[in-house]
Amino acid sequence: IYILLLMQIYFGVYYFFAGLKKLPDPNWLNGMAVAKLTGWDLLGRGNFLTMICQNKWVSGFLTFFTLVFEMGFLAVSFTRLK
């Protein structure tokens, strides 16, 4: 049981610092990071995900959702839902 708690803490701290690392990047602050990542040739252009993420509103939402998820994962993972 303690190993699960340690994993929860580890991933929470990891995601938190990953979010902190992304905060100063202007692509993450203006909401275009996901659009730039899906426009990358190695991800395969022309598939459904890349077509959806080229929309400005969708890519902005996904970019900010990623930041909020990463920064809040540690706090949310320790809340008890009853």
XYZ file of C-alpha atoms in Angstrom:
82
model
C 0.000 0.000 0.000
C 2.893 2.354 0.695
C 4.272 1.810 -2.792
C 1.029 3.210 -4.253
C 1.315 6.272 -2.036
C 4.934 6.788 -3.098
C 3.961 6.454 -6.770
C 1.144 8.948 -6.271
C 3.532 11.438 -4.701
C 6.168 10.833 -7.367
C 3.811 11.381 -10.301
C 2.212 14.370 -8.608
C 5.555 16.086 -8.092
C 6.686 15.106 -11.600
C 3.597 16.608 -13.252
C 3.822 19.725 -11.098
C 7.397 20.431 -12.141
C 6.611 19.584 -15.764
C 3.892 22.246 -15.644
C 6.256 24.732 -14.006
C 8.806 24.112 -16.737
C 6.212 24.874 -19.438
C 4.946 28.112 -17.870
C 7.671 30.493 -19.165
C 7.396 29.187 -22.737
C 5.401 31.633 -24.913
C 3.851 28.799 -26.936
C 2.193 27.454 -23.799
C 1.095 30.896 -22.642
C -0.532 31.903 -25.941
C -2.295 28.535 -26.346
C -0.536 27.320 -29.481
C 1.684 24.554 -28.062
C -0.690 21.706 -28.939
C -1.206 23.052 -32.456
C 2.546 23.212 -33.012
C 3.051 19.711 -31.623
C 0.349 18.193 -33.815
C 1.760 19.958 -36.857
C 4.993 18.043 -36.414
C 5.768 15.670 -39.307
C 6.514 12.683 -37.077
C 2.979 12.687 -35.676
C 1.554 12.171 -39.132
C -0.272 15.032 -40.732
C -3.779 14.517 -42.017
C -5.128 12.308 -39.263
C -8.176 13.215 -37.191
C -6.235 14.526 -34.181
C -4.069 16.884 -36.196
C -7.052 18.262 -38.104
C -8.986 18.986 -34.899
C -6.030 20.536 -33.080
C -5.355 23.027 -35.871
C -8.486 24.872 -34.729
C -7.394 27.857 -32.621
C -10.005 27.349 -29.907
C -9.503 23.608 -29.554
C -5.723 23.862 -29.407
C -5.965 26.721 -26.899
C -8.321 24.725 -24.686
C -6.130 21.619 -24.837
C -3.005 23.649 -24.123
C -4.431 25.341 -21.042
C -6.121 22.120 -19.889
C -2.723 20.413 -20.005
C -1.183 23.132 -17.840
C -4.049 23.053 -15.332
C -3.968 19.246 -15.208
C -0.229 19.107 -14.623
C -0.189 21.853 -12.011
C -3.218 20.498 -10.143
C -2.581 16.756 -10.360
C -0.873 16.530 -6.973
C -3.673 18.342 -5.145
C -6.444 16.446 -6.916
C -4.806 13.073 -6.406
C -4.982 13.477 -2.625
C -8.624 14.553 -2.437
C -11.088 11.967 -1.244
C -14.281 11.589 -3.209
C -17.102 10.118 -1.154
